Every structure is written in structure tokens, then in C-alpha cells.
JSON list of C-alpha atoms in Angstrom, two decimals:
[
{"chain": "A", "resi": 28, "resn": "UNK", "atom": "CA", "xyz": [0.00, 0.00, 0.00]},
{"chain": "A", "resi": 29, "resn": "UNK", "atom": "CA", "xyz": [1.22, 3.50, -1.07]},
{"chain": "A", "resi": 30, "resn": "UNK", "atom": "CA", "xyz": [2.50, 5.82, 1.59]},
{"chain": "A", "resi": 31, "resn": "UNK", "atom": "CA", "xyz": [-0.20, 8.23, 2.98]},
{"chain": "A", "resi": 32, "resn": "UNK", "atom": "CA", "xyz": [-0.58, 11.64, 0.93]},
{"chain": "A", "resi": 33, "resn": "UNK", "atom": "CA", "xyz": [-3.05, 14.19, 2.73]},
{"chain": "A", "resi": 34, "resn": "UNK", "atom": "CA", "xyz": [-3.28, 15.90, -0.54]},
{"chain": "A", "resi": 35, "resn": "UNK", "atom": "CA", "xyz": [-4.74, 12.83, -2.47]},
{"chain": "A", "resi": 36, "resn": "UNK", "atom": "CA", "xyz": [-8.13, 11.26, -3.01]},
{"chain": "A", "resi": 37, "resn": "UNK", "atom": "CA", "xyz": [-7.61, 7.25, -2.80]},
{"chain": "A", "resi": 38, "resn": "UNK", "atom": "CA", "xyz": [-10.78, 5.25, -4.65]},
{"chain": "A", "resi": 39, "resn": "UNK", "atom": "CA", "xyz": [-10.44, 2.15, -3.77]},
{"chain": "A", "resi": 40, "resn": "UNK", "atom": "CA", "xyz": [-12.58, -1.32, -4.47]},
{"chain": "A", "resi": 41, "resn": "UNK", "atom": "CA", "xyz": [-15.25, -2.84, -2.51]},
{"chain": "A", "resi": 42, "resn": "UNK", "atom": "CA", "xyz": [-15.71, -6.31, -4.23]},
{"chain": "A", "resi": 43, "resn": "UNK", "atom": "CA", "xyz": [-15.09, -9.31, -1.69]},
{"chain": "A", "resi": 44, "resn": "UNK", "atom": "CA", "xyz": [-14.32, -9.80, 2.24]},
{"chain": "A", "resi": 45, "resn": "UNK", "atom": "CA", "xyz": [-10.18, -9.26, 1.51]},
{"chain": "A", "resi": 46, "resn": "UNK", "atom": "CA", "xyz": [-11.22, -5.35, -0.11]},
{"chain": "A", "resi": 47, "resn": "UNK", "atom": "CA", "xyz": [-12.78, -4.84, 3.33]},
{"chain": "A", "resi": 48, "resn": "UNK", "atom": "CA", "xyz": [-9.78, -5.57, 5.42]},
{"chain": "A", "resi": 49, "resn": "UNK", "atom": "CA", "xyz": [-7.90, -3.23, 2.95]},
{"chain": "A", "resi": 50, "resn": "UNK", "atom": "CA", "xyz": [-10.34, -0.49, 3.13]},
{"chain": "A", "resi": 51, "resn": "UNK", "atom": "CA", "xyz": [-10.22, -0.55, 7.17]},
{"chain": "A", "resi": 52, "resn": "UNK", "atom": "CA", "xyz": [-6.53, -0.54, 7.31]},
{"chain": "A", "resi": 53, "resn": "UNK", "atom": "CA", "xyz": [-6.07, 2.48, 4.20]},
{"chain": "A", "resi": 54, "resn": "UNK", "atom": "CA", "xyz": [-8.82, 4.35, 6.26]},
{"chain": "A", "resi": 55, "resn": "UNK", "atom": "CA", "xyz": [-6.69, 3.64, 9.74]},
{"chain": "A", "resi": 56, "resn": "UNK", "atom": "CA", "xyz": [-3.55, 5.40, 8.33]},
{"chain": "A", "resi": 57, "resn": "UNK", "atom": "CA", "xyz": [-5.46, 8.16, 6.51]},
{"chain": "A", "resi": 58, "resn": "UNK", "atom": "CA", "xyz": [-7.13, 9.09, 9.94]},
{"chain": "A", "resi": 59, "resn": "UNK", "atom": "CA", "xyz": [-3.64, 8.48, 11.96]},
{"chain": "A", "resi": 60, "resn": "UNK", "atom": "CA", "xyz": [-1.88, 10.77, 8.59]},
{"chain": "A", "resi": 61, "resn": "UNK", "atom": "CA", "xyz": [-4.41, 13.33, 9.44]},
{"chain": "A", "resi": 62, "resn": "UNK", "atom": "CA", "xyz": [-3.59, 13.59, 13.30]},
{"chain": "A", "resi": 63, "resn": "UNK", "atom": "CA", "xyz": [-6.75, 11.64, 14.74]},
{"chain": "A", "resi": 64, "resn": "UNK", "atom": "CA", "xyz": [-6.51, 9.63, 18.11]},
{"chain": "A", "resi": 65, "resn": "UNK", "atom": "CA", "xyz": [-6.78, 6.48, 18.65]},
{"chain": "A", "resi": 66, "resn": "UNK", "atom": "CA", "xyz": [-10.43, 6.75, 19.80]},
{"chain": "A", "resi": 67, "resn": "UNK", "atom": "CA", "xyz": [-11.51, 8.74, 16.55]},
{"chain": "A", "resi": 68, "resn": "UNK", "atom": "CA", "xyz": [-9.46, 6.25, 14.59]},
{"chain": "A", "resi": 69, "resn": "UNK", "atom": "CA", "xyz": [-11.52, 3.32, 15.93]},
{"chain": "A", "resi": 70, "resn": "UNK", "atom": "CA", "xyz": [-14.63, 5.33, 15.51]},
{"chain": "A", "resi": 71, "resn": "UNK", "atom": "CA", "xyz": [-13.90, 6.16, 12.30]},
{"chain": "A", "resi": 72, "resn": "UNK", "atom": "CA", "xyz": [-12.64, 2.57, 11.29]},
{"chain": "A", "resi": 73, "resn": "UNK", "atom": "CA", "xyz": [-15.61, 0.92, 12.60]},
{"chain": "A", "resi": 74, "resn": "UNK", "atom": "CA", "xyz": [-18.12, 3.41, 10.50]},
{"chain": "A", "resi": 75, "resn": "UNK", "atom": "CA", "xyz": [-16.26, 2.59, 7.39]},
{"chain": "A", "resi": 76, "resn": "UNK", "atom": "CA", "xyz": [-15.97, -1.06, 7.76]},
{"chain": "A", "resi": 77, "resn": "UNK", "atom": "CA", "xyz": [-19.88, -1.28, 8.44]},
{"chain": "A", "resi": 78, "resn": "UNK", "atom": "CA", "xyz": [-20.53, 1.30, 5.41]},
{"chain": "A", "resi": 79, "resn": "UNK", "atom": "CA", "xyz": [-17.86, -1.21, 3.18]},
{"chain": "A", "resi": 80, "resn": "UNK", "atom": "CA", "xyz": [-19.99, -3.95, 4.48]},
{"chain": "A", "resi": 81, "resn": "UNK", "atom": "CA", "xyz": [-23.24, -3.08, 3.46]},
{"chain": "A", "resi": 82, "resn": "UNK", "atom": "CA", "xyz": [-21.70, -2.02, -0.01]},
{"chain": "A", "resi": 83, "resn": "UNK", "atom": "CA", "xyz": [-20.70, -5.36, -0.69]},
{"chain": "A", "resi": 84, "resn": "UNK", "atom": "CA", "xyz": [-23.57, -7.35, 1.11]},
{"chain": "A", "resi": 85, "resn": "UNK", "atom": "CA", "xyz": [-26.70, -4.95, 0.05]},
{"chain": "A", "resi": 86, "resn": "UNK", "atom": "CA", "xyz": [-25.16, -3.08, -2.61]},
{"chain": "A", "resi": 87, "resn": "UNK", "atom": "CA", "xyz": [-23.34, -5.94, -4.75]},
{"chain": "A", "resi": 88, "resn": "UNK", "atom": "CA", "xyz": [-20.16, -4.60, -3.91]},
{"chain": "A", "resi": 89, "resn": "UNK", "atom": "CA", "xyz": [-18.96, -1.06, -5.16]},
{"chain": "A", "resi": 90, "resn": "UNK", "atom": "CA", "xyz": [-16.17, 1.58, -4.41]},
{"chain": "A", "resi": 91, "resn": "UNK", "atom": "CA", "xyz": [-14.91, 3.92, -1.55]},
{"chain": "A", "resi": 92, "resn": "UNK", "atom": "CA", "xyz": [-13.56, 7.12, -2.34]},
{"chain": "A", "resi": 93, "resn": "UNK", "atom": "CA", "xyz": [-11.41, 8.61, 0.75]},
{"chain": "A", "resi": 94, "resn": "UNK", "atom": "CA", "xyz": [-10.75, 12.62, 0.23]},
{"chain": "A", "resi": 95, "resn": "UNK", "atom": "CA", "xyz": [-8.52, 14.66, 3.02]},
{"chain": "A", "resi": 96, "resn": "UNK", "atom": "CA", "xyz": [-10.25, 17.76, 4.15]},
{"chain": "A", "resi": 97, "resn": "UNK", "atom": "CA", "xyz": [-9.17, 21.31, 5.54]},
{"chain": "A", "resi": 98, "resn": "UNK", "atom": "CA", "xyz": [-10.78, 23.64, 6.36]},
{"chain": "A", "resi": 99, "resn": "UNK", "atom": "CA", "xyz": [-8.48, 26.76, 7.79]},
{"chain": "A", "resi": 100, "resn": "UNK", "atom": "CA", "xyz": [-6.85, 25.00, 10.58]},
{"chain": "A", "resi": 101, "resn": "UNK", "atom": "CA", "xyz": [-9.26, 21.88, 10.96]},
{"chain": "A", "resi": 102, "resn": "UNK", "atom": "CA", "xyz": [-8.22, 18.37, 9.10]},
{"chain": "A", "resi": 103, "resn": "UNK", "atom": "CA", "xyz": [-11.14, 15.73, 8.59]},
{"chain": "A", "resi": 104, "resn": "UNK", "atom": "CA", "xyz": [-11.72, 13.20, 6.09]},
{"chain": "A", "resi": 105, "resn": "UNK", "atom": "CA", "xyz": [-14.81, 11.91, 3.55]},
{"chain": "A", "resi": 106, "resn": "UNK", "atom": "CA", "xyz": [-15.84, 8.83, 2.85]},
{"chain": "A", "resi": 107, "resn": "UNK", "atom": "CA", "xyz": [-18.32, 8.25, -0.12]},
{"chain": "A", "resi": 108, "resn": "UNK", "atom": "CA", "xyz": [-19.13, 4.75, -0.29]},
{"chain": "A", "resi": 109, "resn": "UNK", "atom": "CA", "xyz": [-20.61, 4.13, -3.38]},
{"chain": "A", "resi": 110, "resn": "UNK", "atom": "CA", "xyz": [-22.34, 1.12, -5.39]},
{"chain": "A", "resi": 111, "resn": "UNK", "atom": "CA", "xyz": [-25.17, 0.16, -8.12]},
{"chain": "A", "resi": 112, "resn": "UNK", "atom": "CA", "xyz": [-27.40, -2.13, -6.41]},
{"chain": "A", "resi": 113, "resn": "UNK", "atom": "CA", "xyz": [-30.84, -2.00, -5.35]},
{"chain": "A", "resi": 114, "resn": "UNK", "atom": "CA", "xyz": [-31.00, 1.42, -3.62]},
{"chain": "A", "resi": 115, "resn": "UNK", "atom": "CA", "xyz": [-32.08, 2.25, -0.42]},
{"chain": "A", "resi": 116, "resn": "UNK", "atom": "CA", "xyz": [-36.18, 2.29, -0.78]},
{"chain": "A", "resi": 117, "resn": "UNK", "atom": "CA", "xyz": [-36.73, 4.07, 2.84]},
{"chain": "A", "resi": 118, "resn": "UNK", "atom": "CA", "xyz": [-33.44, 5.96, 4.08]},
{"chain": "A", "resi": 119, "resn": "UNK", "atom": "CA", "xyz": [-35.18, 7.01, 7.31]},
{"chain": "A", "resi": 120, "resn": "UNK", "atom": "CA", "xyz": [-36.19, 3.33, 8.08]},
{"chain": "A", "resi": 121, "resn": "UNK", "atom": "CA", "xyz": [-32.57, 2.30, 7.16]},
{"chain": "A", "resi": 122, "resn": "UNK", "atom": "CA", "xyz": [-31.58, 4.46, 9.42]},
{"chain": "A", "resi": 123, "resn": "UNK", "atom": "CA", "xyz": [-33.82, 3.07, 12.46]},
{"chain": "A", "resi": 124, "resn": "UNK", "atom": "CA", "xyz": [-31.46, 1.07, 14.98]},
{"chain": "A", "resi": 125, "resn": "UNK", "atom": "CA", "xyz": [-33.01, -2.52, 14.98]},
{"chain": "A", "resi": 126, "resn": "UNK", "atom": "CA", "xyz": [-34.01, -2.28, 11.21]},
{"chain": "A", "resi": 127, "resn": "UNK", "atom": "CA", "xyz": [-32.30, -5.02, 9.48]},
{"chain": "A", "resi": 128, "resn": "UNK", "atom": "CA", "xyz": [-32.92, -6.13, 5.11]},
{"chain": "A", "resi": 129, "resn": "UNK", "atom": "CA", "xyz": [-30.61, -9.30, 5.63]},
{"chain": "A", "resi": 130, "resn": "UNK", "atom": "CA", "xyz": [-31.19, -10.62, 9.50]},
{"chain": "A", "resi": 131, "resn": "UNK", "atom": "CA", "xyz": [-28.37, -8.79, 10.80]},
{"chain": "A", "resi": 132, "resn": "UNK", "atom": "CA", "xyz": [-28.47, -6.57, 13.84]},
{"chain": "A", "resi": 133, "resn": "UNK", "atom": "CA", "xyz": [-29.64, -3.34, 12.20]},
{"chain": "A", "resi": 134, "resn": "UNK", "atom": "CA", "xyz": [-26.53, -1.79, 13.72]},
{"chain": "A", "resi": 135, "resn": "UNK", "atom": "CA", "xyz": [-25.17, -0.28, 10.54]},
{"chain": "A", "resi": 136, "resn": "UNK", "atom": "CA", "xyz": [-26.57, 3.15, 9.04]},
{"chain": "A", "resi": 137, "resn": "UNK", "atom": "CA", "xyz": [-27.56, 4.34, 12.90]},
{"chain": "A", "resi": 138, "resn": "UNK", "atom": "CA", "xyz": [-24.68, 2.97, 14.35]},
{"chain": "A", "resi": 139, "resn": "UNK", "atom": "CA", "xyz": [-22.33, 4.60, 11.82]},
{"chain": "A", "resi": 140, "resn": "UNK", "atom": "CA", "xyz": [-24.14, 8.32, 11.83]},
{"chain": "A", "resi": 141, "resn": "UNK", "atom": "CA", "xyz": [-23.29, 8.22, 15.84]},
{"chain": "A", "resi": 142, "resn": "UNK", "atom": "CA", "xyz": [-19.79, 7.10, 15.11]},
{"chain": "A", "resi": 143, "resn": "UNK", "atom": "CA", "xyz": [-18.87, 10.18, 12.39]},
{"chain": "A", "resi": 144, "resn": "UNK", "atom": "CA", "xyz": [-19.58, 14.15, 12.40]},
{"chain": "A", "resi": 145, "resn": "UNK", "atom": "CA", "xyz": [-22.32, 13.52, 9.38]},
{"chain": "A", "resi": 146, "resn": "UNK", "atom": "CA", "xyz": [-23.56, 11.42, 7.35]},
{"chain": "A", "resi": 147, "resn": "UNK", "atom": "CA", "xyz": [-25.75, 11.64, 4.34]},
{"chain": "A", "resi": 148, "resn": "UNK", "atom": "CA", "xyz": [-27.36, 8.97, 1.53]},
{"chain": "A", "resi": 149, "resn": "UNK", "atom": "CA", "xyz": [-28.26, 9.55, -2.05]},
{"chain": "A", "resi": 150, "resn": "UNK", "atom": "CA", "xyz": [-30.75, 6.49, -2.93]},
{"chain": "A", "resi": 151, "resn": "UNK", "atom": "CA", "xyz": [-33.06, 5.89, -5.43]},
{"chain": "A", "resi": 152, "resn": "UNK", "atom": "CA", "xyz": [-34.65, 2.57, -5.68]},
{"chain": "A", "resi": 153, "resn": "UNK", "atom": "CA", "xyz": [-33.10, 0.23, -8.96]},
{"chain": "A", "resi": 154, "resn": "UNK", "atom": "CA", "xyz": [-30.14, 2.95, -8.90]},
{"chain": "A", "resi": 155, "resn": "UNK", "atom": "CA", "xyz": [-27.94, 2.51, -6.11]},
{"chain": "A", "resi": 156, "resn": "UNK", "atom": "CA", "xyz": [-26.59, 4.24, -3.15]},
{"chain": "A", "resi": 157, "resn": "UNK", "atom": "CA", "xyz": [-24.07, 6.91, -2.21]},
{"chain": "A", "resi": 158, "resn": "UNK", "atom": "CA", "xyz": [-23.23, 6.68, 1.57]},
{"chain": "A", "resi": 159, "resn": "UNK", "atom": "CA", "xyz": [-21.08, 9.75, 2.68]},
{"chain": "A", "resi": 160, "resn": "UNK", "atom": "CA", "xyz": [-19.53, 10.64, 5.99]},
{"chain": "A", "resi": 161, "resn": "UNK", "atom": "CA", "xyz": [-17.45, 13.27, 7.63]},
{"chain": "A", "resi": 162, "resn": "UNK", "atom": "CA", "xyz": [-15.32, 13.41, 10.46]},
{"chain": "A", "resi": 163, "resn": "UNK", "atom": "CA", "xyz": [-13.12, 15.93, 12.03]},
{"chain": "A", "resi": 164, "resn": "UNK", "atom": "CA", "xyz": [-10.00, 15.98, 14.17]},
{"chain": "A", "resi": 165, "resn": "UNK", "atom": "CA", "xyz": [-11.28, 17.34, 17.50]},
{"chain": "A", "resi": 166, "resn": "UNK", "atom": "CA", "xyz": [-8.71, 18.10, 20.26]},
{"chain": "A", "resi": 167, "resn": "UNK", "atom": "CA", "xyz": [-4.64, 17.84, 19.90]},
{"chain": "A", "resi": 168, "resn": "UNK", "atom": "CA", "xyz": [-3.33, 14.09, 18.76]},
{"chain": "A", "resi": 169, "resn": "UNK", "atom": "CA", "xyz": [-2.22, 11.57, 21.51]},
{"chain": "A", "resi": 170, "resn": "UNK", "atom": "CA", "xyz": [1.95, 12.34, 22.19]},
{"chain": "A", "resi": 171, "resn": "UNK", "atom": "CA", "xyz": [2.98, 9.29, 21.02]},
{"chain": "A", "resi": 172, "resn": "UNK", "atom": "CA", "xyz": [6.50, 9.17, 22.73]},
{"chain": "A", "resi": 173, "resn": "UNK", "atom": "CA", "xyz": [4.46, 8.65, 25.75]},
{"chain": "A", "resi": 174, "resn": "UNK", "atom": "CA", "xyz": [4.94, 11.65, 27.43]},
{"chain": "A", "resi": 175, "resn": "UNK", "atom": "CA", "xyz": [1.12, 12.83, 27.26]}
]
């Protein structure tokens, strides 16, 4: 995997179990790149590998983009996970904790909006879904020497 560049957008594949290790670990060093803890690393991680998820599983698999942001002194990052599938038919029912289209906990688009700053979906029925999500460094990063 390619060193970390703040200035570049990274697309990368959502297609099998393997592209969802690789997008957790590329989103991990993007996030550490950018000066997030630990704790908004995990956060962030564990939004993007249920959004990955549910591109592969209910979208038929599909792409993340993953842009750097600034804006003055604040760094965050986007996420737009993208696929062709069916669509979301009912985003606000979607986003319901307990609601579930293939027996799984329903943890997924409410669990990932508490995890990130926002989160938005562009769905259409028969035409896909775009699942976008921001987060922002918040605080100073953890001293990693150990000395904070």
C-alpha cells in the first residue's frame, strides 16, 4: 500500500471480504496521517468497515472514495461509499437502529451516523446508493512518545 498523501483522493474497491480488510486498514492510516486519536481512529474505522460492508452485502459490492479535508486549521476526512445495487427504498427506516434487510443486527446506518460528524445517503430505488460521511480531528493528537 502507497505511503499516505493528505493531498490525495484514494478510490479504492469494494468487491469481496479481503477489499474490506484493505479499506479498514487504508482508512486507519489516513485518519492516523491526518492527526486523529486512537479513539476517533476506531470510531472512524468501525463506521467505514460497516458502510464497506453493506456495499458489498446490500449493494453488490462497489467503491470507496477517501478525500482529506481542511478547512483553515481543521483536518477531517470523507468517505463516499458508493455502489449500483438495489437502492435504499426508505433511508429514514434504514436508518432506524433494529431495522435489518438481511437478519443482521440493524446496527449499521444508525450505528455509523453516531460514530462520524455527518452522514448523508443519495438512494433511489433500482439505482444505487451513495453513503457519505465526515469526520473531524477534535482536540490535539495523543503524544505518542508517551509523554502525554
Amino acid at each position: 500500500m502507497p505511503a499516505f498523501d493528505p493531498t490525495a483522493t484514494t478510490t479504492m474497491p469494494i468487491g469481496s471480504d479481503a477489499d474490506l480488510a484493505w479499506v479498514r486498514q487504508r482508512v486507519r492510516q489516513c485518519a492516523a496521517g491526518l492527526g486523529f486519536g486512537l479513539v476517533q481512529q476506531t470510531k472512524l474505522v468501525t463506521a467505514a468497515s460497516e458502510l464497506a460492508r453493506n456495499t458489498l452485502v446490500h449493494g453488490g459490492g462497489g467503491q470507496v472514495e477517501i478525500t482529506s479535508l481542511a478547512d483553515g486549521p481543521r483536518r477531517g476526512i470523507r468517505l463516499a461509499f458508493t455502489d449500483s445495487g438495489p437502492g435504499i427504498g426508505d433511508v429514514d427506516l434504514a436508518m432506524t437502529d433494529g431495522y435489518s434487510s438481511a437478519c443482521g443486527l440493524g446496527l449499521g446506518l444508525g450505528g455509523a451516523r453516531r460514530l462520524v460528524d455527518e452522514l448523508t445517503v443519495d438512494s433511489r430505488a433500482g439505482q444505487g446508493a451513495v453513503v457519505t460521511v465526515v469526520a473531524w480531528v477534535t482536540g490535539a493528537p495523543a503524544d505518542r512518545r508517551g509523554n502525554g
